[in-house]
Amino acid sequence: MDSFNAITVAIFLPFIFAGLIPVMEKLLKQRVGWFAAATALASFILIGLAAPEVLGEGHIVQGSISWIPSAGVNFAIYADGLAMLIGFIASGIGVLIMSYSNGYMSQKEDLKRYYQYLLLFMGSMIGMVFSANTIQLFIFWELTSITSFMLIGYWRHKPESIYGATKSLLITAAGGLAMLAGFLLLRTITGSFDLAAILSDPQVINAVKEHELFLITLILILIGAAAKSAQGPFYIWLPNAMEAPTPVSAFLHSATMVKAGIYLVARIHPIFSGTDAWFILVSGIGILTMLVAGFLAFRQTDIKGILAYSTISQLAYMMTMYGYTTHHEPGIGVAAATFHLLNHATFKACLFLVAGIVAHEAATRDIRKLGGLRREMPITFIVASIAALSMAGVPPLNGFLSKEMFYESSLEMGALLGGGFTFLIPACAVLGGVFTFAYSIKLIDGIFLGERSKEHLPEHIHEPPLTMLIPPAFLALLVIVFGLVPSLPVHTIIEPTVSGILLETAHLHVKLWHGFTTSLMMTIVTFILGILIYFRYDRIAALQDNFNARFPWISVNYYYDDAVDSAKGRAFKFSTITQPGNIKYYMTAMLLLMITVVAIPVITLATNIVPSTLNFDIAPYEAILLLLLIVAALASAVLPKYLPSIIALSALGYGVSLLFIYLKAPDLALTQVLVETLSTIIFLLAITKIPQKYREKIPKSVLFRDLAISLAVAASVFVVLLNATQGIVAPFESLSHYFIENSLPLAGGHNIVNVIIVDFRGYDTLGEISVLCLAALGVYNLIHSRGEEQ
Amino acid sequence: MTTIITKTITKVCIPLVILFSISLLLAGHNNPGGGFIGGVMFASVIALMYVVFGLKYVKTFFNPDWAKWFGFGLTLASLTAFAAMFFGHNFFRSAVEFVHLPLFGEIELVSAGLFDIGVYFVVIGSLLFIFKNVGDDNE
């Protein structure tokens, strides 16, 4: 299988197998999770098939299948190192998560739904990273948002789940729409939806950077990235997303989906970086988020809450590093960011899985109630400590290496900017590291060290089953291996990824021991400050609580809740104005609209209001018929009761059909007769229901107003019709010639009216018959819903 | 409305009008007619039957689920539109074929005709569905 096909299959396999889950569940019962894990493994291997070509030889695998060629949108794959890295993370962590879920998820749960969503998510994520086309990327992007929504709201009976799910969908999907707008602007600038074409052409990239729409395009795309990766004010959805089952949090909300925003930043890095705007926006948001989220983690009492804030802060590290850019050196932090992306996926997913184990065995995730579990769960304790120390940046683990690289790139960026930045940027980086260190220690200390609480915890706590222990242990092993032998991940995957982002071959040298450098000093400072802060951990948390209680408006959540809670009331207010419910207001609005948009243009376009070449020569029988029509119309308006009035109305209708016969339009006449018959019958059925008091008291002013509107409408219709006899008015052309000429040769029909309905305007007709079906269902609902109210 | 005269005439009319509505449907491509008129014709004669014999009585021997009719019609019409895509054409591309059959002579087969049949069923189904529901409600 060549690389293109392998990747295509890897994308669609999870989608297809998700459809097979219900069948497999009947066969495998509660072991269906192993089928899902096997699917993830298959995707991993399929992506691996492309590895020799992409990672080994450094080729970029590309290929496309025609999809909507007229819009320049194809299903296209662009597999460089970056796509491979995230593809491997998504499918690889997927294998671990789905295996782990076999132990975690109770067999009473709806497992079908759970694994289906997981597989759908994984397919969307893989599809997203390999997309060569912005529209395709957008579709998969929103699919990940939707599957994430489903998984956060998996426990439908919990209001917190629903709140979290709604919040995440509103924020990430809205961000996705901003991103789509950005992609459309990018197409306006470059003329292409094809990322591969843009990336491969330096001239196009230069054109983007000099274009006047550059800034707004960048901002829109970054809003999408920030919403997805919980950066800046958009961070608020991630803590609430922790209501999802813990394996889901580990998979979507730490290792993969939240990396989509980082991926996007890395993907558009070659197009937008090297500009001031890129540095200010990306690094600016990154540094702010890193500090604020790291600080706010102190306040959390739920271990998943701490991990959520830590994820936000760690993602902000990557954002910051991808943002480090100057005109001459566009990619100062790219290698560090990419390495940290991989490392974070390993240690954070591991920590989440440990959180799942703790919650599963100790029945609580509250860090105030936990403690002293090291004796009962020694293996879990070791695994968790490895992951948490890696996050804290302790050697010889992989987190230490990427944090060192973070400090180095911060120093370099600060030095290049000069002035106050020389100290400010590294200082911010160290401060971020200090917070990380403190809450990492808190996790180990709070769960495993200290005194065991008797009243909050069950009597017997033991190690989890092996299905739940092996996945985090495997990740912890990776943490150590990547730390001790950094050249292994760096040469196999990080270098190709960095080459993919920088569009030039990169050579990296990462060593565990690199001498007493400034960055090592910074790490030591981080540890000392971290320990000092840790002694005041609880006091800082209490301070934050007090502050937040006194000034609730400081939190972004305050504004989100306000907007969402009052949305219903505001919509109601709006709709009471626009939808008053009484039909006469709608009629008034429609008629006034008709006068303005139909009558006024026609009258202004026509040279005379009443054309001079009118032909008053009509046959006597036509004159009689027209007279009868007028009488019937007037009668329907003035007759005092419903029944005679309706009969007068149908007389008018039948009279019109007679007129159609004189005018040699048998189709229309036939239709008119039939429709008139049916509408009369429906009218008769309906009038038995409404109060028989036909004449309500109408105030004089209302009567005059309605009369004025009616007369204006009648007059404008009259003028329009008079002008219509003159043919089509000047700037427009008549279509009828086309239909008359082409009806037989193109559609093989002599009846032009019918050919127009079913062939030339078939699309319209399809819409109309759909409306007819909906109207029928609407009538049904109206009748039956009214019955319920009684 | 329920005199013996109307009842007798209605009985005679029903099969004739139904046949006429089908002929309108099939003739529509070249002569006056078409799915819409044919459908309304069919609906009106059933409506006539409902009115003359009473909805309750008619339901004892003739009670189709009209919702299924318009469901079928809409499906057929959409499938006709999609069918062209399976032959590599654009959505809604129509095709004309002339077939020679013994006894009937030259017959013109138009894909748009199938679409028209869909329209026919939608019109019958939705009109009578509304009609029957409003009528049911009166009782």
GROMACS .gro file of C-alpha atoms in nm, chain A residues 78 106 189 311 351 394 485 565 631 641 696:
model
   11
   78TYR     CA    1  -0.061   1.663   0.314
  106SER     CA    2  -1.856   0.023   3.437
  189ILE     CA    3  -0.555   3.670  -0.064
  311THR     CA    4  -0.308   2.168   3.060
  351LEU     CA    5  -0.144   1.193   3.498
  394VAL     CA    6   1.297   1.754   3.705
  485VAL     CA    7   1.775   0.902   2.529
  565ASP     CA    8  -2.840   3.252   3.104
  631VAL     CA    9  -6.877   4.161  -0.847
  641LYS     CA   10  -7.125   3.582   0.696
  696GLU     CA   11  -6.561   4.236   1.492
   0.00000   0.00000   0.00000
